[in-house]
PDB file of C-alpha atoms in Angstrom:
ATOM      1  CA  MET C   1      28.089   7.149  42.361  1.00 40.00           C
ATOM      2  CA  GLU C   2      30.219   6.338  45.436  1.00 40.00           C
ATOM      3  CA  LEU C   3      33.022   8.356  43.919  1.00 37.00           C
ATOM      4  CA  LEU C   4      30.727  11.257  43.130  1.00 38.00           C
ATOM      5  CA  HIS C   5      29.356  11.362  46.651  1.00 42.00           C
ATOM      6  CA  GLY C   6      32.771  10.776  48.256  1.00 44.00           C
ATOM      7  CA  VAL C   7      34.489  13.777  46.650  1.00 40.00           C
ATOM      8  CA  ARG C   8      32.912  17.175  47.246  1.00 48.00           C
ATOM      9  CA  TRP C   9      32.355  19.543  44.353  1.00 47.00           C
ATOM     10  CA  HIS C  10      34.516  22.272  45.855  1.00 48.00           C
ATOM     11  CA  VAL C  11      37.440  19.827  46.073  1.00 46.00           C
ATOM     12  CA  MET C  12      37.081  18.916  42.391  1.00 52.00           C
ATOM     13  CA  LYS C  13      36.979  22.587  41.407  1.00 58.00           C
ATOM     14  CA  HIS C  14      40.252  23.154  43.243  1.00 52.00           C
ATOM     15  CA  ILE C  15      41.721  20.116  41.530  1.00 50.00           C
ATOM     16  CA  ALA C  16      40.574  21.263  38.068  1.00 54.00           C
ATOM     17  CA  ALA C  17      42.138  24.695  38.490  1.00 60.00           C
ATOM     18  CA  TRP C  18      45.263  23.146  39.972  1.00 48.00           C
ATOM     19  CA  LEU C  19      45.820  20.674  37.153  1.00 46.00           C
ATOM     20  CA  LYS C  20      45.129  23.310  34.502  1.00 55.00           C
ATOM     21  CA  ALA C  21      48.089  25.251  35.830  1.00 51.00           C
ATOM     22  CA  ASP C  22      50.114  22.004  35.772  1.00 45.00           C
ATOM     23  CA  GLN C  23      51.186  22.380  39.369  1.00 45.00           C
ATOM     24  CA  ARG C  24      52.037  19.591  41.762  1.00 47.00           C
ATOM     25  CA  ARG C  25      51.703  21.023  45.218  1.00 49.00           C
ATOM     26  CA  PRO C  26      49.321  20.602  48.164  1.00 48.00           C
ATOM     27  CA  VAL C  27      45.832  21.967  47.636  1.00 45.00           C
ATOM     28  CA  PRO C  28      45.392  25.085  49.828  1.00 50.00           C
ATOM     29  CA  GLY C  29      43.574  24.157  53.010  1.00 49.00           C
ATOM     30  CA  MET C  30      43.913  20.424  52.410  1.00 46.00           C
ATOM     31  CA  ALA C  31      47.084  19.274  54.099  1.00 46.00           C
ATOM     32  CA  GLY C  32      48.364  15.926  52.881  1.00 46.00           C
ATOM     33  CA  HIS C  33      46.314  15.991  49.672  1.00 46.00           C
ATOM     34  CA  PHE C  34      48.349  16.034  46.492  1.00 44.00           C
ATOM     35  CA  VAL C  35      48.193  15.394  42.749  1.00 43.00           C
ATOM     36  CA  LYS C  36      50.379  12.751  41.233  1.00 47.00           C
ATOM     37  CA  ALA C  37      50.703  11.555  37.640  1.00 45.00           C
ATOM     38  CA  ARG C  38      49.961   7.871  37.287  1.00 48.00           C
ATOM     39  CA  PRO C  39      51.357   6.111  34.163  1.00 50.00           C
ATOM     40  CA  GLY C  40      48.895   4.257  31.938  1.00 51.00           C
ATOM     41  CA  LEU C  41      45.736   6.078  33.014  1.00 46.00           C
ATOM     42  CA  GLY C  42      45.777   8.757  30.311  1.00 48.00           C
ATOM     43  CA  GLY C  43      45.749  11.740  32.675  1.00 49.00           C
ATOM     44  CA  SER C  44      46.769  13.168  36.032  1.00 47.00           C
ATOM     45  CA  ASN C  45      45.495  11.585  39.207  1.00 48.00           C
ATOM     46  CA  VAL C  46      44.073  13.004  42.396  1.00 45.00           C
ATOM     47  CA  ARG C  47      45.428  11.258  45.473  1.00 47.00           C
ATOM     48  CA  LEU C  48      43.428  11.706  48.661  1.00 44.00           C
ATOM     49  CA  PRO C  49      44.135   9.768  51.869  1.00 44.00           C
ATOM     50  CA  GLY C  50      43.570   6.133  50.923  1.00 42.00           C
ATOM     51  CA  LEU C  51      42.105   7.060  47.492  1.00 42.00           C
ATOM     52  CA  ALA C  52      43.608   7.528  44.019  1.00 44.00           C
ATOM     53  CA  VAL C  53      41.213   9.015  41.469  1.00 44.00           C
ATOM     54  CA  ASN C  54      41.822   9.378  37.761  1.00 49.00           C
ATOM     55  CA  PHE C  55      41.226  13.031  36.903  1.00 43.00           C
ATOM     56  CA  VAL C  56      40.099  12.351  33.359  1.00 45.00           C
ATOM     57  CA  PHE C  57      37.182  10.379  34.784  1.00 42.00           C
ATOM     58  CA  LEU C  58      36.371  13.109  37.329  1.00 43.00           C
ATOM     59  CA  ARG C  59      36.356  15.734  34.612  1.00 52.00           C
ATOM     60  CA  GLY C  60      33.884  13.659  32.576  1.00 49.00           C
ATOM     61  CA  VAL C  61      31.610  13.231  35.595  1.00 41.00           C
ATOM     62  CA  MET C  62      31.630  16.971  36.300  1.00 48.00           C
ATOM     63  CA  PHE C  63      30.849  17.786  32.665  1.00 47.00           C
ATOM     64  CA  MET C  64      27.929  15.345  32.533  1.00 46.00           C
ATOM     65  CA  HIS C  65      26.485  16.607  35.819  1.00 47.00           C
ATOM     66  CA  LYS C  66      26.655  20.260  34.840  1.00 50.00           C
ATOM     67  CA  ASN C  67      25.105  19.609  31.428  1.00 55.00           C
ATOM     68  CA  ILE C  68      22.263  17.282  32.435  1.00 51.00           C
ATOM     69  CA  HIS C  69      19.656  19.962  31.702  1.00 50.00           C
ATOM     70  CA  ALA C  70      21.079  20.488  28.223  1.00 51.00           C
ATOM     71  CA  VAL C  71      20.860  16.741  27.613  1.00 43.00           C
ATOM     72  CA  ILE C  72      17.190  16.691  28.666  1.00 48.00           C
ATOM     73  CA  ILE C  73      16.369  19.640  26.398  1.00 51.00           C
ATOM     74  CA  ALA C  74      18.202  18.025  23.490  1.00 49.00           C
ATOM     75  CA  ALA C  75      16.218  14.817  24.000  1.00 48.00           C
ATOM     76  CA  GLY C  76      13.006  16.817  23.889  1.00 50.00           C
ATOM     77  CA  LEU C  77      14.049  18.473  20.647  1.00 49.00           C
ATOM     78  CA  VAL C  78      14.748  15.076  19.118  1.00 44.00           C
ATOM     79  CA  LEU C  79      11.244  13.932  20.022  1.00 46.00           C
ATOM     80  CA  LEU C  80       9.843  17.042  18.344  1.00 47.00           C
ATOM     81  CA  SER C  81      11.967  16.811  15.254  1.00 47.00           C
ATOM     82  CA  PRO C  82      10.553  15.760  11.876  1.00 45.00           C
ATOM     83  CA  CYS C  83      11.870  12.208  12.227  1.00 44.00           C
ATOM     84  CA  ALA C  84       9.527  11.800  15.171  1.00 50.00           C
ATOM     85  CA  TRP C  85       6.405  12.937  13.316  1.00 58.00           C
ATOM     86  CA  ALA C  86       3.542  10.513  12.869  1.00 76.00           C
ATOM     87  CA  GLU C  87       2.354   9.534   9.389  1.00 91.00           C
ATOM     88  CA  ALA C  88       0.163  12.123   7.684  1.00 96.00           C
ATOM     89  CA  VAL C  89      -2.169  11.379   4.776  1.00 97.00           C
ATOM     90  CA  VAL C  90      -3.993  13.360   2.102  1.00 98.00           C
ATOM     91  CA  ILE C  91      -7.666  12.458   2.046  1.00 98.00           C
ATOM     92  CA  VAL C  92     -10.852  12.965   0.065  1.00 97.00           C
ATOM     93  CA  SER C  93     -14.390  11.802   0.683  1.00 97.00           C
ATOM     94  CA  ALA C  94     -15.076   8.094   0.279  1.00 96.00           C
ATOM     95  CA  ARG C  95     -17.544   9.199  -2.437  1.00 94.00           C
ATOM     96  CA  SER C  96     -14.812  10.860  -4.534  1.00 94.00           C
ATOM     97  CA  ALA C  97     -13.793   9.271  -7.844  1.00 91.00           C
ATOM     98  CA  ALA C  98     -10.104  10.053  -7.210  1.00 93.00           C
ATOM     99  CA  THR C  99      -7.906   7.106  -6.254  1.00 92.00           C
ATOM    100  CA  ALA C 100      -4.393   8.512  -5.787  1.00 95.00           C
ATOM    101  CA  LEU C 101      -2.213  11.615  -5.784  1.00 95.00           C
ATOM    102  CA  THR C 102       1.488  12.158  -6.274  1.00 96.00           C
ATOM    103  CA  GLU C 103       3.358  14.546  -3.991  1.00 96.00           C
ATOM    104  CA  GLU C 104       3.694  16.967  -6.896  1.00 96.00           C
ATOM    105  CA  GLN C 105      -0.056  16.906  -7.540  1.00 96.00           C
ATOM    106  CA  ALA C 106      -0.831  17.414  -3.866  1.00 97.00           C
ATOM    107  CA  SER C 107       1.600  20.334  -3.732  1.00 97.00           C
ATOM    108  CA  ASP C 108       0.030  21.936  -6.803  1.00 97.00           C
ATOM    109  CA  ILE C 109      -3.458  21.626  -5.311  1.00 97.00           C
ATOM    110  CA  PHE C 110      -2.486  23.234  -2.010  1.00 97.00           C
ATOM    111  CA  LEU C 111      -0.436  25.955  -3.706  1.00 97.00           C
ATOM    112  CA  GLY C 112      -3.404  26.860  -5.914  1.00 95.00           C
ATOM    113  CA  LYS C 113      -1.744  25.783  -9.151  1.00 95.00           C
ATOM    114  CA  ILE C 114      -4.410  23.240 -10.105  1.00 95.00           C
ATOM    115  CA  ASN C 115      -8.040  22.868  -9.029  1.00 94.00           C
ATOM    116  CA  ALA C 116      -9.004  19.409 -10.224  1.00 94.00           C
ATOM    117  CA  LEU C 117      -8.488  15.883  -8.919  1.00 93.00           C
ATOM    118  CA  PRO C 118      -7.087  13.083 -11.104  1.00 88.00           C
ATOM    119  CA  GLY C 119     -10.038  11.073 -12.372  1.00 81.00           C
ATOM    120  CA  GLY C 120     -12.397  14.022 -12.294  1.00 79.00           C
ATOM    121  CA  GLY C 121     -13.953  16.369  -9.779  1.00 87.00           C
ATOM    122  CA  MET C 122     -12.935  19.699  -8.327  1.00 92.00           C
ATOM    123  CA  ALA C 123     -10.168  19.980  -5.767  1.00 96.00           C
ATOM    124  CA  VAL C 124     -10.829  22.446  -2.961  1.00 97.00           C
ATOM    125  CA  PRO C 125      -7.987  22.278  -0.427  1.00 98.00           C
ATOM    126  CA  VAL C 126      -8.397  22.989   3.284  1.00 98.00           C
ATOM    127  CA  ASP C 127      -5.612  23.601   5.777  1.00 98.00           C
ATOM    128  CA  GLN C 128      -5.256  22.673   9.408  1.00 97.00           C
ATOM    129  CA  SER C 129      -4.730  25.531  11.856  1.00 95.00           C
ATOM    130  CA  GLU C 130      -1.426  27.375  11.748  1.00 92.00           C
ATOM    131  CA  GLY C 131       1.025  25.819  14.184  1.00 92.00           C
ATOM    132  CA  SER C 132      -0.350  22.317  13.661  1.00 94.00           C
ATOM    133  CA  ALA C 133       2.382  19.660  13.562  1.00 94.00           C
ATOM    134  CA  VAL C 134       0.550  17.844  10.752  1.00 96.00           C
ATOM    135  CA  ARG C 135       0.401  21.060   8.732  1.00 96.00           C
ATOM    136  CA  SER C 136       4.141  21.643   9.159  1.00 95.00           C
ATOM    137  CA  GLN C 137       4.855  18.045   8.172  1.00 95.00           C
ATOM    138  CA  PHE C 138       2.632  18.259   5.103  1.00 96.00           C
ATOM    139  CA  TYR C 139       4.177  21.403   3.625  1.00 96.00           C
ATOM    140  CA  THR C 140       7.731  20.439   4.563  1.00 96.00           C
ATOM    141  CA  LYS C 141       7.465  17.038   2.901  1.00 95.00           C
ATOM    142  CA  VAL C 142       5.213  17.816  -0.059  1.00 95.00           C
ATOM    143  CA  SER C 143       6.108  21.386  -0.996  1.00 95.00           C
ATOM    144  CA  SER C 144       9.517  21.726   0.693  1.00 95.00           C
ATOM    145  CA  LYS C 145       8.337  24.931   2.359  1.00 95.00           C
ATOM    146  CA  THR C 146       8.424  26.109   5.951  1.00 95.00           C
ATOM    147  CA  SER C 147       5.554  27.971   7.612  1.00 93.00           C
ATOM    148  CA  ALA C 148       7.340  31.274   7.006  1.00 95.00           C
ATOM    149  CA  GLN C 149       7.852  30.434   3.332  1.00 96.00           C
ATOM    150  CA  MET C 150       4.177  29.534   2.952  1.00 95.00           C
ATOM    151  CA  LYS C 151       3.143  32.874   4.465  1.00 94.00           C
ATOM    152  CA  ALA C 152       5.433  34.697   2.053  1.00 96.00           C
ATOM    153  CA  TYR C 153       4.091  32.647  -0.873  1.00 96.00           C
ATOM    154  CA  TRP C 154       0.461  33.419  -0.144  1.00 96.00           C
ATOM    155  CA  SER C 155       1.149  37.091   0.590  1.00 96.00           C
ATOM    156  CA  LYS C 156       2.602  37.384  -2.889  1.00 95.00           C
ATOM    157  CA  GLN C 157      -0.235  35.413  -4.509  1.00 95.00           C
ATOM    158  CA  ILE C 158      -2.929  37.456  -2.785  1.00 95.00           C
ATOM    159  CA  PHE C 159      -1.210  40.783  -3.535  1.00 94.00           C
ATOM    160  CA  SER C 160      -0.941  39.910  -7.221  1.00 93.00           C
ATOM    161  CA  GLY C 161      -4.511  38.611  -7.356  1.00 91.00           C
ATOM    162  CA  LYS C 162      -3.439  35.120  -8.380  1.00 90.00           C
ATOM    163  CA  GLY C 163      -5.138  33.196  -5.612  1.00 91.00           C
ATOM    164  CA  GLN C 164      -6.229  32.755  -2.013  1.00 93.00           C
ATOM    165  CA  ALA C 165      -4.781  30.521   0.669  1.00 95.00           C
ATOM    166  CA  PRO C 166      -6.772  27.400   1.613  1.00 97.00           C
ATOM    167  CA  LYS C 167      -9.350  27.871   4.347  1.00 96.00           C
ATOM    168  CA  GLU C 168      -8.217  26.839   7.846  1.00 96.00           C
ATOM    169  CA  VAL C 169     -10.635  24.455   9.545  1.00 95.00           C
ATOM    170  CA  GLY C 170      -8.895  23.229  12.704  1.00 93.00           C
ATOM    171  CA  ASP C 171      -7.365  19.877  13.555  1.00 96.00           C
ATOM    172  CA  SER C 172      -7.405  16.421  11.937  1.00 97.00           C
ATOM    173  CA  ALA C 173     -10.875  15.610  13.290  1.00 97.00           C
ATOM    174  CA  ALA C 174     -12.363  18.822  11.867  1.00 97.00           C
ATOM    175  CA  VAL C 175     -10.704  18.314   8.487  1.00 98.00           C
ATOM    176  CA  LYS C 176     -11.872  14.705   8.269  1.00 98.00           C
ATOM    177  CA  ALA C 177     -15.481  15.660   9.047  1.00 97.00           C
ATOM    178  CA  LEU C 178     -15.508  18.380   6.386  1.00 97.00           C
ATOM    179  CA  VAL C 179     -13.843  16.179   3.761  1.00 97.00           C
ATOM    180  CA  ALA C 180     -16.228  13.277   4.447  1.00 97.00           C
ATOM    181  CA  ALA C 181     -19.217  15.543   3.795  1.00 96.00           C
ATOM    182  CA  ASN C 182     -17.997  16.985   0.482  1.00 96.00           C
ATOM    183  CA  PRO C 183     -16.356  14.973  -2.361  1.00 94.00           C
ATOM    184  CA  ASN C 184     -14.686  18.103  -3.759  1.00 95.00           C
ATOM    185  CA  ILE C 185     -12.676  18.935  -0.648  1.00 97.00           C
ATOM    186  CA  VAL C 186      -9.095  17.730  -0.165  1.00 97.00           C
ATOM    187  CA  GLY C 187      -7.387  17.745   3.219  1.00 98.00           C
ATOM    188  CA  TYR C 188      -4.514  16.246   5.165  1.00 98.00           C
ATOM    189  CA  VAL C 189      -4.808  14.548   8.540  1.00 97.00           C
ATOM    190  CA  ASP C 190      -2.945  12.293  10.919  1.00 96.00           C
ATOM    191  CA  ARG C 191      -3.248   8.659   9.795  1.00 95.00           C
ATOM    192  CA  ASP C 192      -4.990   7.785  13.078  1.00 95.00           C
ATOM    193  CA  ALA C 193      -7.931  10.050  12.151  1.00 96.00           C
ATOM    194  CA  VAL C 194      -8.818   8.040   9.025  1.00 97.00           C
ATOM    195  CA  ASP C 195     -12.033   6.004   8.989  1.00 97.00           C
ATOM    196  CA  ALA C 196     -14.471   4.582   6.406  1.00 97.00           C
ATOM    197  CA  THR C 197     -15.926   8.023   5.578  1.00 97.00           C
ATOM    198  CA  VAL C 198     -12.743   9.151   3.799  1.00 98.00           C
ATOM    199  CA  LYS C 199     -10.265   7.818   1.275  1.00 96.00           C
ATOM    200  CA  VAL C 200      -6.472   8.087   1.451  1.00 97.00           C
ATOM    201  CA  LEU C 201      -4.850   9.388  -1.745  1.00 97.00           C
ATOM    202  CA  LEU C 202      -1.302   9.927  -0.502  1.00 97.00           C
ATOM    203  CA  SER C 203       0.748   8.910   2.544  1.00 96.00           C
ATOM    204  CA  ILE C 204       3.397  11.284   3.883  1.00 93.00           C
ATOM    205  CA  LYS C 205       6.074   9.930   6.218  1.00 82.00           C
TER     206      LYS C 205
END
């Protein structure tokens, strides 16, 4: 930090341009300042009165400073990436006879390919609202489909008369309440929303 504060940005810009041209002459307007190669440091050096600075280090500092916003944005994207998602679960009412689902079975239910739960009982799927992180996680992990692919899938199914998309009912709390009240409904929620009124059939990480 002392180095960063001790050398002005306009000086470093002059130095960068100067070294790029591989010139060894005084910097215009800075009498007595010169650049000198220094063996063993892996790059040219900036020599100011009483100070020798390795240019490779300066270049790294400049790059990091100018790209700090990009670093922050990248960190935010990491936090929003799938690896940062919380655990989602497929649930039914605690009164349902079903005990478990495979990912393939869950996918078939939500794609309208089957309408029954293992162990008996109808399977009526409900979706969370479009744009929900849990919804994106569910379809990405279970059906290997993005939101755009799901829209295209249901447009084709509806046009051909083969089925209707699951009803949208809101967030995890809304889905849990609806599922708890009806043993035929199947939904997916964040793990934290689960309580004694529902039963987990499949965990999605």
